[in-house]
PDB file of C-alpha atoms in Angstrom:
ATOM      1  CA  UNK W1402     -36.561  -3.850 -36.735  1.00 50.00           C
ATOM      2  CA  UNK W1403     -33.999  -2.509 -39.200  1.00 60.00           C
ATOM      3  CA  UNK W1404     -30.821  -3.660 -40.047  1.00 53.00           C
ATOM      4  CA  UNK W1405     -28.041  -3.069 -37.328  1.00 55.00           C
ATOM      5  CA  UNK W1406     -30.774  -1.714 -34.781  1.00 56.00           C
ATOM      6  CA  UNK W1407     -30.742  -3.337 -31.472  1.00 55.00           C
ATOM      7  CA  UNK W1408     -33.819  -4.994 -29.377  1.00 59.00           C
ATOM      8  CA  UNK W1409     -34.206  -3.181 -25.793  1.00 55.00           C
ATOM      9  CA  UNK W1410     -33.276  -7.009 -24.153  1.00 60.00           C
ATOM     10  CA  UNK W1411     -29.908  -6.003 -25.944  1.00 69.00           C
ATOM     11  CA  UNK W1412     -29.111  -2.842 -22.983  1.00 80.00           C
ATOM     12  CA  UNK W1413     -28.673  -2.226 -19.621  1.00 91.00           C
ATOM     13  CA  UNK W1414     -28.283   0.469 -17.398  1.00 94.00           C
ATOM     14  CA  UNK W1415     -26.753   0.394 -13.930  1.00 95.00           C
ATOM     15  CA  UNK W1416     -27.894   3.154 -12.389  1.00 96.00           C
ATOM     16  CA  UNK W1417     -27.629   4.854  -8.840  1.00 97.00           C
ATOM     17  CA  UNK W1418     -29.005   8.165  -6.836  1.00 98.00           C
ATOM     18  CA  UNK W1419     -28.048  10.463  -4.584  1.00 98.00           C
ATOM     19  CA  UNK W1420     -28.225  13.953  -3.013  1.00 98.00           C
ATOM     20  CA  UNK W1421     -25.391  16.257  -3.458  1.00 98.00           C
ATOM     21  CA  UNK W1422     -25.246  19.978  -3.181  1.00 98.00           C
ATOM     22  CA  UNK W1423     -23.306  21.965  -6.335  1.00 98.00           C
ATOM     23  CA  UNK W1424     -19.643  22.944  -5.937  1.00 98.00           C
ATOM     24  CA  UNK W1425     -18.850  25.744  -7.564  1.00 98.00           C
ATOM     25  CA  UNK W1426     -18.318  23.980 -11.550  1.00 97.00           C
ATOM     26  CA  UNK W1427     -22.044  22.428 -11.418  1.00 98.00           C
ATOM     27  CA  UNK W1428     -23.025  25.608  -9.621  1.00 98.00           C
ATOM     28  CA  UNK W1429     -21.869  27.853 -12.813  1.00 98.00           C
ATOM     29  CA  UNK W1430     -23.200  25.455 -15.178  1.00 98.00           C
ATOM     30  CA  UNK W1431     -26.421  25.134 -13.183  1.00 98.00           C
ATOM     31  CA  UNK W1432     -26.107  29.799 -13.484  1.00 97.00           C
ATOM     32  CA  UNK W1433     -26.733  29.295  -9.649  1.00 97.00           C
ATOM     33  CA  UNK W1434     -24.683  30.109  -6.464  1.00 97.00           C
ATOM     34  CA  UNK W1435     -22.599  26.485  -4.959  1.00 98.00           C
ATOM     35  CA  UNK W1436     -24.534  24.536  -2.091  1.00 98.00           C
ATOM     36  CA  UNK W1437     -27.633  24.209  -4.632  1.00 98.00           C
ATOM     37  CA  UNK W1438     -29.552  20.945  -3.639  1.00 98.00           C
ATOM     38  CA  UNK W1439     -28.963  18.422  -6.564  1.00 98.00           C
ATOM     39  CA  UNK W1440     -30.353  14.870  -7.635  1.00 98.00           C
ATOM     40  CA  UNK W1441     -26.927  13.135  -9.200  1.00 98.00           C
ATOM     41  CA  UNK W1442     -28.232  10.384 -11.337  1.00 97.00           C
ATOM     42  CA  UNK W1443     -25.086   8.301 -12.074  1.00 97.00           C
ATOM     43  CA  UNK W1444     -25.312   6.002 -14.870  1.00 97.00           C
ATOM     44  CA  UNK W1445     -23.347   3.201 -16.972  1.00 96.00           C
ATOM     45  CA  UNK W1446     -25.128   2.163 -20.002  1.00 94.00           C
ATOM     46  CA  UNK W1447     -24.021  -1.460 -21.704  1.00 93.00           C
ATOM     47  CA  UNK W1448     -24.922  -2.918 -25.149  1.00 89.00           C
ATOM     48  CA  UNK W1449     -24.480  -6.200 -25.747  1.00 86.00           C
ATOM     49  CA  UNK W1450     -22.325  -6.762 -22.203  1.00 89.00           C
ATOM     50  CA  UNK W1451     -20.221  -4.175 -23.550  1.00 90.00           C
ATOM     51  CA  UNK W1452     -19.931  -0.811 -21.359  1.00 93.00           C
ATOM     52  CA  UNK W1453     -20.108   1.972 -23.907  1.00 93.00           C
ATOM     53  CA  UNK W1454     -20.944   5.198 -21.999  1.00 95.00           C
ATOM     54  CA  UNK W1455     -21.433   6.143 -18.651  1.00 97.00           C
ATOM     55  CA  UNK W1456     -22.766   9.989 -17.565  1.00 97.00           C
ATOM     56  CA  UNK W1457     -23.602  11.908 -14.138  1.00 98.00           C
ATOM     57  CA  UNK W1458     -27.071  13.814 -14.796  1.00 97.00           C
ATOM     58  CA  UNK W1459     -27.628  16.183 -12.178  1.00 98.00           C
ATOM     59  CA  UNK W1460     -31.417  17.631 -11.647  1.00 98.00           C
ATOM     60  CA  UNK W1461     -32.501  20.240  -8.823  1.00 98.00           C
ATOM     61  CA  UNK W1462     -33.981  18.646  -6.193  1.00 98.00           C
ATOM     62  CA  UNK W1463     -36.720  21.301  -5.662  1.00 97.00           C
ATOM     63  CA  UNK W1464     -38.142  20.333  -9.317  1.00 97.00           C
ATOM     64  CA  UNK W1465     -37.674  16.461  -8.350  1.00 97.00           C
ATOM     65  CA  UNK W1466     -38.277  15.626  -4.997  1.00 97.00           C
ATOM     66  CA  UNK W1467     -41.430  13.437  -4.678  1.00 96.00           C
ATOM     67  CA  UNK W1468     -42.074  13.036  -8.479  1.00 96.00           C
ATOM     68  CA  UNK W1469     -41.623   9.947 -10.204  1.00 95.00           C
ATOM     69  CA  UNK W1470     -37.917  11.660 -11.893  1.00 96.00           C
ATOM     70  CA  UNK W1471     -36.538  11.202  -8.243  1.00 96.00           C
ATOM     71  CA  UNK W1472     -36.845   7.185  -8.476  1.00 95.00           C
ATOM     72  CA  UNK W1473     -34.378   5.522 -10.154  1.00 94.00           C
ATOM     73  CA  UNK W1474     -36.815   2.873 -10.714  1.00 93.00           C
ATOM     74  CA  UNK W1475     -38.293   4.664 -13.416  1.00 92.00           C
ATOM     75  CA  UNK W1476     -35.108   4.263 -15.742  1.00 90.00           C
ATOM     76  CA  UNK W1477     -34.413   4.207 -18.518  1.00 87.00           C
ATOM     77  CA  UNK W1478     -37.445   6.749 -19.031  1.00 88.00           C
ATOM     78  CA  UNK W1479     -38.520   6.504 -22.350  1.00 87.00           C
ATOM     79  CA  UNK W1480     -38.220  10.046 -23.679  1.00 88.00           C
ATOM     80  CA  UNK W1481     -35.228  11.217 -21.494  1.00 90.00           C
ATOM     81  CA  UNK W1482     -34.630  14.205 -19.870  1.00 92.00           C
ATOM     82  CA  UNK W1483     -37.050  15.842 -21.971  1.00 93.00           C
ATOM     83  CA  UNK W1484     -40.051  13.707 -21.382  1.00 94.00           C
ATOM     84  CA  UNK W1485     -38.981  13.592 -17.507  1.00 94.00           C
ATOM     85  CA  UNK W1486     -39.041  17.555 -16.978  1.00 95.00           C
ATOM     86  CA  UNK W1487     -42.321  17.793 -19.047  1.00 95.00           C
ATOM     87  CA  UNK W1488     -44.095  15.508 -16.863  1.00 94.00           C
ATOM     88  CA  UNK W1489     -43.163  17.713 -14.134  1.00 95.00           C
ATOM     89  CA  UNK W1490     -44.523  20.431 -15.624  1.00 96.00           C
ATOM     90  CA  UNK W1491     -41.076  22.151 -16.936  1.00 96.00           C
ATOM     91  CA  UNK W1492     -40.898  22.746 -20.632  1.00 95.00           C
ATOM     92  CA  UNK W1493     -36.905  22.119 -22.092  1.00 96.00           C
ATOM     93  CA  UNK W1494     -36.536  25.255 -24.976  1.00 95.00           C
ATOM     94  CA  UNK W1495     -33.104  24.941 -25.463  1.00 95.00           C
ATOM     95  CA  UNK W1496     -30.162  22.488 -25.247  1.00 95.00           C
ATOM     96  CA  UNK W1497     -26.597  23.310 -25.061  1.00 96.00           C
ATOM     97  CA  UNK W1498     -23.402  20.951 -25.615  1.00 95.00           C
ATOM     98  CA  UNK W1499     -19.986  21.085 -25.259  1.00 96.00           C
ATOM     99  CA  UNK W1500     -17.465  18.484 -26.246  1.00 95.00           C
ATOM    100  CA  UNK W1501     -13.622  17.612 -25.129  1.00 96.00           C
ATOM    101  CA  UNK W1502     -11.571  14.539 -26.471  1.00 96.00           C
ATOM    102  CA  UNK W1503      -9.247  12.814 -24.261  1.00 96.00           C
ATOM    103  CA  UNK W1504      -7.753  10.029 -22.686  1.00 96.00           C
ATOM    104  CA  UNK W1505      -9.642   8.344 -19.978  1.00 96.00           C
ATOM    105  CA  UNK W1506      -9.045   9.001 -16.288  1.00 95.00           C
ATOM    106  CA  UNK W1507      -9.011   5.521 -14.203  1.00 94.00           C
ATOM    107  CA  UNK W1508     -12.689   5.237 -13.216  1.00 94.00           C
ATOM    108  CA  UNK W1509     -13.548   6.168 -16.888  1.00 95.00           C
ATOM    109  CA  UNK W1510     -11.147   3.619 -18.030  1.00 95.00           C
ATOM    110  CA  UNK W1511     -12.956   0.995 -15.339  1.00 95.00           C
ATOM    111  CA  UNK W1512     -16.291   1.528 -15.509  1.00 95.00           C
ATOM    112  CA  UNK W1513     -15.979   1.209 -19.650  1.00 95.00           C
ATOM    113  CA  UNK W1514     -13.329  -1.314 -20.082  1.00 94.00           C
ATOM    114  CA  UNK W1515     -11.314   0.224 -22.185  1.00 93.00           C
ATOM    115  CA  UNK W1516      -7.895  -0.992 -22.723  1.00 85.00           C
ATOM    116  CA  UNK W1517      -4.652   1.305 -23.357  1.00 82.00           C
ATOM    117  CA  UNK W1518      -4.899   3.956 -25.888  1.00 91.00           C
ATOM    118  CA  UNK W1519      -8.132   4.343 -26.234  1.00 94.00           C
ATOM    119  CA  UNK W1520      -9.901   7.904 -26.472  1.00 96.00           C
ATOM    120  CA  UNK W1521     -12.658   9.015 -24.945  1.00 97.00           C
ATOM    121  CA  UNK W1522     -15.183  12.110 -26.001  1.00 97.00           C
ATOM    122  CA  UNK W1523     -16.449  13.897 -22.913  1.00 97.00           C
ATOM    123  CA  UNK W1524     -19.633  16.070 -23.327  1.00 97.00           C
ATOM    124  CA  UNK W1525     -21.321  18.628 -20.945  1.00 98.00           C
ATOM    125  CA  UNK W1526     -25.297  18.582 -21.768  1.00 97.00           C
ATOM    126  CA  UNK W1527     -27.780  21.516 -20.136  1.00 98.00           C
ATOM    127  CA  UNK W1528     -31.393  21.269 -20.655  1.00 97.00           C
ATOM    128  CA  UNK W1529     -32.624  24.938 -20.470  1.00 97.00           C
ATOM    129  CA  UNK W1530     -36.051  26.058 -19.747  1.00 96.00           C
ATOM    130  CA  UNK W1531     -38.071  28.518 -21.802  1.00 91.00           C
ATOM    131  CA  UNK W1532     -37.514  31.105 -18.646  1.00 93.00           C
ATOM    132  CA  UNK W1533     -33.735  30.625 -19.633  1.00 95.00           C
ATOM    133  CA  UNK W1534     -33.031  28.045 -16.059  1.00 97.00           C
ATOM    134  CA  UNK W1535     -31.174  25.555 -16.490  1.00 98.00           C
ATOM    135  CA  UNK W1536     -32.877  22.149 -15.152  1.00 97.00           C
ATOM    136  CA  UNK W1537     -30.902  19.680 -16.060  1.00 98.00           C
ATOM    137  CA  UNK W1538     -27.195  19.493 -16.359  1.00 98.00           C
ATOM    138  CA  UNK W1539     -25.394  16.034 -17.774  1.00 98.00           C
ATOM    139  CA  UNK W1540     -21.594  16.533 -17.312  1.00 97.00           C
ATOM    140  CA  UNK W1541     -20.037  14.359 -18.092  1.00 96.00           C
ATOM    141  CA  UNK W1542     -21.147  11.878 -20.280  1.00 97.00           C
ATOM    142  CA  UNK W1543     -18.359  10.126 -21.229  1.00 98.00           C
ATOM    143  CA  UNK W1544     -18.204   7.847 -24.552  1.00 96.00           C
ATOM    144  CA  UNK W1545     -15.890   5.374 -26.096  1.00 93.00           C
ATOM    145  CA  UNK W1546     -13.681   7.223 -28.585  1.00 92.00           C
ATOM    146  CA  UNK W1547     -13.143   3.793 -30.819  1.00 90.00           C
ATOM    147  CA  UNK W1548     -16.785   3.151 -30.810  1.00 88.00           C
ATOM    148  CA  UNK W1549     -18.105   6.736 -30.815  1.00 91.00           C
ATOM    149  CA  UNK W1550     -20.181   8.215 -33.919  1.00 90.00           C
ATOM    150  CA  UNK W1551     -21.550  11.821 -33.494  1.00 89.00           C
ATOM    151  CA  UNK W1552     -23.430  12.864 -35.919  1.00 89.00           C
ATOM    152  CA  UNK W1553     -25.246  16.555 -36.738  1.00 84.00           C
ATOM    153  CA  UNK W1554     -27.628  17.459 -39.324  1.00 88.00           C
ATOM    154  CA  UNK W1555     -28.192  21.632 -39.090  1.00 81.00           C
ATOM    155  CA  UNK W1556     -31.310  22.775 -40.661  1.00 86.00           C
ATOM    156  CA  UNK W1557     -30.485  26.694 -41.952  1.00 80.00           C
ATOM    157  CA  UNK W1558     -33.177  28.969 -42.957  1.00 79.00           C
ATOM    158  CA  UNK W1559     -33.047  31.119 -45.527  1.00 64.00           C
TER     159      UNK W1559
END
């Protein structure tokens, strides 16, 4: 292991499931019309003891249902939400990110422990299909501002 990287026995993940059908922001960010059955994946990810980020990761049920992606046994899944749609047979061409800075709302503030002034970057995350569909859609995920690096390396061709 390098220096300053972390052993898996170092993380946890609560995690819990549920059905939901789209309202009409996950139902634009899905490109789809509200009502759309949905696998909400809820998660709150901890290194250390320390809560650092927590996200909603929302799947369509018709792609999930019965597969191994619908248990929430299976996390963390090595590989992500990549791996996950390829073993279902759905290859991810394309992902698309947005990000917001704020202050935390109360459950944000909760669920991360973070005291009084502290920031917090938001991010919306679609995993696109080659056919252009959108299959997965993380919004938000929802980081620690004081503890929060993001970094970006843009290959350009010539």
């Amino acid at each position: 292991m390098k220096p300053g990287e972390r052993a898996w026995s170092e993380y946890r993940l609560d995690k819990r499931f549920e059905r939901v059908e789209a309202d009409t922001e996950l139902a634009a960010l899905f490109e789809a019309e509200p009502g759309l059955e949905l696998l909400a994946r809820h998660f709150v990810f901890h290194d250390s003891g320390r809560p650092t980020q927590m996200s909603t990761s929302y799947v369509r049920w018709t792609d999930v249902a019965g597969t191994p992606v619908a248990d929430p046994i299976n996390e963390p899944w090595p590989g992500g939400t990549r791996a996950q749609t390829a073993g279902i047979g759905i290859a991810v061409k394309r992902i698309a990110e947005s990000f917001t800075v704020g202050m935390p709302e109360p459950a944000e503030a909760e669920a991360l422990s973070i005291g009084e002034g502290v920031p917090v970057l938001r991010l919306t995350r679609r995993h696109i299909a080659e056919n252009g569909r959108v299959v997965e859609v993380a919004h938000p995920i929802v980081r620690r501002g004081d503890t929060t690096v993001v970094d970006f390396v843009i290959d350009l061709e010539d």
